[in-house]
Amino acid sequence: FGRAANRADWIDTLHFFNQGKRYSNTTMWEAIGPKTETQGVLIVQNDSIVYEKCTGDMTPDKIAGVFSVTKSVTSLLCGIAVDEGYIRSIDDAVTDYLPELKKRDSRWQRLTIRHLLDMRSGLDFDDTYSLSVKAKDLKRLHAMAKLNYGRNIPAQIRKLKFRSEPGAEYNYDSMTSEVLGVVIERAVGRSYAEYLGEKIWTPLGMESPAYMNYDGKKHHTAHAFGGLALTMRDLVKIGRLYLNRGVWNGTRIVSEAWIEQSTAYSRENEGYHFCWYNTSCIGAEKPEFPGYYALGIRGQVLYVNPHKRLVMVRLGLKDDTYAHIPYLFEQLSNLWPE
C-alpha cells in the first residue's frame, strides 16, 4: 500500500448526523469509537491508505475474527466455483451436490444455490444468541450453539426442517450460509481453506495467514457462515478485489458478472444480495453514490464504494450500534471530494 497525505486530519474533523439519533454532530471516531468499542478503522482509496487508526492492542496486521463477514467471502468462493464450472448454475438444486438430502424433506430438491445466496432458503433456523430466551426458544439457542461448537455439522444439516417454501421469503440465518459452504466444498472437491488459499490468498498476495474454524477433525466441515479470522489489511484487499470488479494486478480472479450480481444496488430482498448488503437494509435512502458492505456481529464491517474508489474496514468488540457503521461510512463516501 502507498499512503495519501492530509486526508486523515480531514476525516477526523468532519462531523456526522444520523436520522436515527445514534449519533449527532460528532466526528467519525466519536460516533463509532468509545461507544462501540471500535478497535480499528482502515480506509483505502485505490491503492493508498488514507486513514489507519487502532486502539488497545489492535494493529492493522493482527489477526481477528470477522464473524459473518465470512459469508461474503463464501459468496466470492461460490462465484469462482461457478466460473470454473464446478457449480454449473446457481439455479441448480442443492441436492445436485448434496444428494443425501433427497431422501429428506422434498423441499431440499426445490432449494437452489441462488436461494442460499439471497437468504431465502426457508430453513427453520434462527441466529439466537441471548441466554435470556423464552423456554420455547431454547431449542433454537441450542441449534445455534451446536452450529458454532458442535462436531458434526453434516448430521445437523440432515436433521434440518423447513419453515417455508424455498424462495418464498427472506430470512437471515447462518445455517443457510453453512449449507452453501458445504455445497462449495462438495462441488470443488477441496476443503474451504484449501480453495480459499488457492483462489484468493495466494493470488492476492495476502500479507498474513488466515484461520478458519472447522467442526472437528472427523468431518472437517468449515464454518462458512462465520469462522474466518484475518487481518485488517488483508480484509481490505478483498474489498479492493471487488472495487476492481474481480481483477487483481491484471489477473481475473472472479467474473465481472458475479461482482455485478453481488453488489448492484437494489431494495429487493431487503437490500441483501449474494451475501452483501446495501444501506437500504437499515432504512436509509439511496444516496447519490451508494456502496455495499459485508457485516459481522459486533460490527465487523467491510464497506466498498465504487463511485469514490473507497474501501473501509472497521473491527471492534461491541455491536449495539453496528448497523449504523456502514451508514456512517456511506455518509463519508458521499462527502468525499471527487
XYZ file of C-alpha atoms in Angstrom:
338
model
C 0.000 0.000 0.000
C 1.008 3.586 -0.576
C -0.161 6.447 1.636
C -2.133 9.570 0.755
C -1.228 12.724 2.658
C -3.530 15.076 4.592
C -6.704 13.002 4.333
C -6.704 11.607 7.885
C -6.895 15.053 9.507
C -9.808 15.966 7.225
C -11.675 12.791 8.204
C -11.136 13.416 11.922
C -12.578 16.946 11.717
C -15.768 16.034 9.844
C -18.991 15.951 11.881
C -21.788 13.488 11.157
C -25.522 13.447 11.784
C -27.796 10.391 11.773
C -31.564 10.430 11.450
C -31.841 7.541 13.907
C -30.159 9.678 16.596
C -27.475 7.086 17.225
C -25.018 9.930 16.767
C -25.448 13.661 16.239
C -22.886 16.331 15.424
C -19.964 14.024 16.183
C -16.753 13.063 14.478
C -16.439 9.630 12.930
C -14.332 8.289 15.777
C -16.698 9.737 18.391
C -19.599 8.024 16.627
C -18.036 4.573 16.262
C -15.139 4.635 18.730
C -15.727 4.511 22.508
C -19.486 3.927 22.217
C -18.988 0.769 20.196
C -15.525 -0.245 21.392
C -14.047 0.125 17.931
C -10.571 -1.390 17.780
C -9.528 -0.328 14.321
C -10.539 1.579 11.197
C -8.697 1.313 7.888
C -9.640 3.316 4.788
C -8.055 2.817 1.394
C -8.669 4.794 -1.794
C -7.447 2.973 -4.880
C -4.117 1.570 -3.659
C -3.334 4.144 -0.973
C -4.043 4.089 2.753
C -5.784 7.341 3.626
C -6.784 6.536 7.222
C -5.486 3.979 9.693
C -6.253 4.099 13.393
C -6.191 1.409 16.068
C -6.716 1.289 19.822
C -5.566 -1.028 22.586
C -3.558 -3.974 21.354
C -5.132 -3.962 17.877
C -2.829 -3.390 14.905
C -3.578 -3.467 11.157
C -1.677 -6.751 10.867
C -3.227 -8.503 13.862
C -5.428 -11.485 13.032
C -9.010 -11.073 14.245
C -12.301 -12.898 13.757
C -14.723 -11.188 11.388
C -17.737 -13.420 12.075
C -20.426 -13.081 9.372
C -18.188 -11.115 7.031
C -17.156 -14.702 6.271
C -20.484 -15.139 4.466
C -19.412 -12.614 1.834
C -16.122 -14.468 1.350
C -18.126 -17.672 0.943
C -20.131 -15.924 -1.768
C -16.872 -14.984 -3.506
C -15.737 -18.613 -3.456
C -19.128 -19.628 -4.866
C -18.634 -17.207 -7.752
C -15.206 -18.653 -8.503
C -16.620 -22.189 -8.403
C -19.283 -21.120 -10.917
C -16.651 -19.518 -13.161
C -14.603 -22.705 -13.075
C -17.566 -24.921 -13.868
C -17.583 -26.824 -10.588
C -21.043 -25.361 -9.988
C -22.984 -25.489 -13.248
C -25.553 -22.849 -12.312
C -26.692 -21.073 -9.168
C -30.167 -22.229 -10.094
C -29.084 -25.841 -9.548
C -30.806 -27.661 -6.726
C -28.767 -28.144 -3.558
C -29.416 -31.878 -3.907
C -27.390 -31.913 -7.140
C -24.370 -31.515 -4.856
C -25.706 -32.996 -1.626
C -27.711 -35.983 -2.955
C -28.047 -37.497 0.519
C -30.687 -34.823 1.232
C -33.032 -36.122 -1.492
C -34.426 -38.681 0.953
C -35.316 -35.939 3.426
C -37.958 -33.253 3.011
C -38.881 -32.865 -0.688
C -38.215 -29.126 -0.373
C -34.482 -29.842 -0.419
C -34.897 -30.655 -4.112
C -36.505 -27.254 -4.693
C -33.872 -25.357 -2.704
C -31.352 -23.744 -5.066
C -27.930 -22.190 -4.610
C -29.465 -18.822 -5.503
C -31.842 -19.208 -2.543
C -28.841 -19.795 -0.284
C -27.007 -16.723 -1.602
C -30.037 -14.499 -1.020
C -31.092 -15.907 2.386
C -34.332 -17.307 1.013
C -33.772 -20.938 1.967
C -36.928 -21.411 4.009
C -34.931 -23.383 6.594
C -36.282 -23.383 10.136
C -33.247 -21.872 11.825
C -32.582 -18.603 13.669
C -29.415 -16.875 14.807
C -30.268 -16.935 18.512
C -27.548 -15.857 20.951
C -29.317 -14.461 24.006
C -29.280 -16.652 27.103
C -32.469 -14.975 28.302
C -34.661 -16.534 25.623
C -38.073 -17.924 26.479
C -38.376 -21.635 27.146
C -39.996 -22.246 23.744
C -36.884 -20.794 22.036
C -34.324 -22.897 23.892
C -34.184 -25.370 21.010
C -33.204 -22.554 18.658
C -30.489 -21.384 21.045
C -29.224 -24.938 21.306
C -29.174 -25.288 17.499
C -27.119 -22.094 17.132
C -24.689 -23.235 19.826
C -24.394 -26.595 18.099
C -23.594 -24.923 14.779
C -20.800 -22.942 16.435
C -19.410 -25.605 18.765
C -20.721 -28.975 17.595
C -18.522 -31.602 15.965
C -20.822 -32.880 13.226
C -22.295 -30.162 11.017
C -23.282 -32.596 8.213
C -25.514 -34.500 10.668
C -27.049 -31.221 11.854
C -27.845 -30.275 8.250
C -29.514 -33.631 7.587
C -31.865 -33.072 10.520
C -32.953 -29.576 9.443
C -36.618 -28.727 8.931
C -38.209 -26.085 6.707
C -40.396 -23.240 7.944
C -41.462 -22.159 4.437
C -41.087 -22.985 0.769
C -37.589 -22.167 -0.579
C -37.611 -18.758 -2.250
C -40.827 -17.603 -0.573
C -39.338 -15.166 1.938
C -36.120 -13.508 3.082
C -34.896 -14.637 6.495
C -31.311 -14.114 7.548
C -29.746 -17.131 9.259
C -26.258 -18.595 9.477
C -27.254 -22.156 8.673
C -28.227 -21.094 5.154
C -24.669 -19.887 4.509
C -23.280 -23.022 6.127
C -25.191 -25.173 3.642
C -23.739 -23.006 0.871
C -20.238 -23.656 2.187
C -20.826 -27.413 2.225
C -22.133 -27.252 -1.356
C -18.970 -25.424 -2.446
C -16.666 -27.916 -0.695
C -18.524 -30.833 -2.253
C -18.539 -29.231 -5.718
C -14.823 -28.352 -5.843
C -13.648 -31.476 -4.015
C -11.454 -29.483 -1.647
C -11.747 -28.013 1.800
C -12.892 -24.431 2.196
C -9.449 -23.388 3.431
C -7.647 -25.077 0.541
C -9.877 -23.436 -2.044
C -9.628 -20.049 -0.306
C -5.847 -20.317 -0.203
C -5.528 -21.314 -3.838
C -8.025 -18.874 -5.333
C -7.802 -15.838 -3.029
C -4.935 -15.847 -0.556
C -2.098 -16.689 -2.935
C -3.245 -14.635 -5.960
C -3.920 -11.535 -3.843
C -0.546 -11.803 -2.126
C -2.027 -11.614 1.353
C 0.402 -10.357 3.967
C -0.572 -12.791 6.733
C -2.085 -16.250 7.177
C -5.788 -16.597 7.873
C -7.606 -19.047 10.112
C -10.862 -20.918 9.585
C -12.915 -22.705 12.225
C -13.988 -26.286 11.495
C -16.358 -28.621 13.283
C -13.564 -31.076 14.114
C -11.038 -33.455 12.624
C -13.505 -36.193 11.716
C -15.925 -34.311 9.453
C -13.690 -31.280 8.824
C -16.565 -29.012 7.782
C -15.683 -25.322 7.637
C -17.695 -22.661 9.455
C -18.555 -20.978 6.160
C -21.075 -18.786 7.991
C -18.647 -17.010 10.302
C -15.379 -18.804 11.034
C -12.802 -16.678 9.211
C -10.080 -14.729 11.032
C -7.682 -12.417 9.194
C -6.009 -9.010 9.401
C -7.492 -5.628 8.564
C -5.018 -5.149 5.747
C -5.863 -8.487 4.162
C -9.590 -7.887 4.565
C -9.281 -4.570 2.757
C -7.657 -6.429 -0.148
C -10.848 -8.438 -0.611
C -12.681 -5.122 -0.825
C -10.185 -3.887 -3.412
C -10.790 -7.031 -5.476
C -14.493 -6.130 -5.587
C -13.661 -2.477 -6.243
C -11.656 -3.607 -9.287
C -14.572 -5.783 -10.432
C -12.846 -9.106 -9.891
C -9.400 -8.283 -11.296
C -6.194 -8.234 -9.251
C -2.978 -6.849 -10.781
C -4.207 -7.650 -14.267
C -5.387 -11.180 -13.434
C -9.085 -12.013 -13.288
C -9.944 -13.753 -10.006
C -13.738 -13.844 -10.354
C -16.009 -12.832 -13.204
C -17.254 -9.274 -13.507
C -20.761 -10.689 -13.868
C -20.515 -12.192 -10.374
C -19.374 -8.881 -8.891
C -22.258 -7.122 -10.639
C -24.875 -9.586 -9.378
C -23.488 -9.375 -5.848
C -23.234 -5.613 -5.500
C -25.736 -3.835 -7.766
C -27.898 -1.506 -5.684
C -31.426 -2.812 -5.169
C -34.034 -2.573 -2.431
C -35.315 -6.034 -3.286
C -34.723 -8.804 -0.745
C -34.308 -6.141 1.960
C -31.105 -4.943 0.306
C -29.312 -8.299 0.720
C -27.882 -9.950 -2.394
C -25.358 -12.767 -2.721
C -24.284 -12.241 0.929
C -23.675 -8.479 0.541
C -25.803 -5.615 1.871
C -26.614 -2.080 0.835
C -27.777 0.548 3.312
C -31.461 0.161 2.409
C -31.210 -2.737 4.891
C -31.342 -0.158 7.683
C -33.967 2.029 6.028
C -31.568 4.591 4.579
C -32.495 6.472 1.427
C -30.421 5.750 -1.671
C -27.532 8.246 -1.715
C -26.002 9.793 -4.796
C -23.043 7.437 -4.522
C -24.230 4.151 -2.966
C -21.853 1.471 -1.734
C -22.223 -2.073 -0.438
C -20.867 -3.933 2.548
C -20.190 -7.184 4.363
C -21.278 -7.243 8.007
C -20.428 -9.379 11.011
C -21.799 -9.443 14.539
C -20.224 -6.910 16.908
C -19.898 -4.518 13.999
C -17.238 -6.026 11.773
C -17.606 -4.126 8.512
C -16.063 -4.287 5.055
C -17.534 -1.404 3.035
C -16.868 -0.704 -0.649
C -17.850 2.413 -2.585
C -17.096 2.011 -6.295
C -18.009 5.598 -7.175
C -15.365 7.123 -4.917
C -12.928 4.176 -5.202
C -13.024 3.642 -1.436
C -12.723 0.560 0.768
C -13.322 0.888 4.518
C -12.829 -1.671 7.275
C -13.968 -1.429 10.895
C -13.296 -4.077 13.552
C -14.490 -3.922 17.138
C -15.820 -5.630 20.252
C -19.340 -4.327 20.667
C -22.446 -4.423 18.490
C -25.051 -2.113 19.986
C -24.839 0.383 17.093
C -23.151 -1.729 14.428
C -25.936 -1.392 11.854
C -25.170 2.314 11.575
C -21.438 1.958 10.952
C -21.943 1.171 7.231
C -24.330 4.138 7.033
C -21.662 6.410 8.505
C -19.124 5.029 6.016
C -21.604 5.790 3.234
C -22.025 9.330 4.525
C -18.249 9.730 4.494
C -18.050 8.379 0.939
C -20.682 10.822 -0.276
C -18.768 13.708 1.302
C -15.501 12.567 -0.257
C -14.089 15.041 -2.778
C -14.014 13.944 -6.412
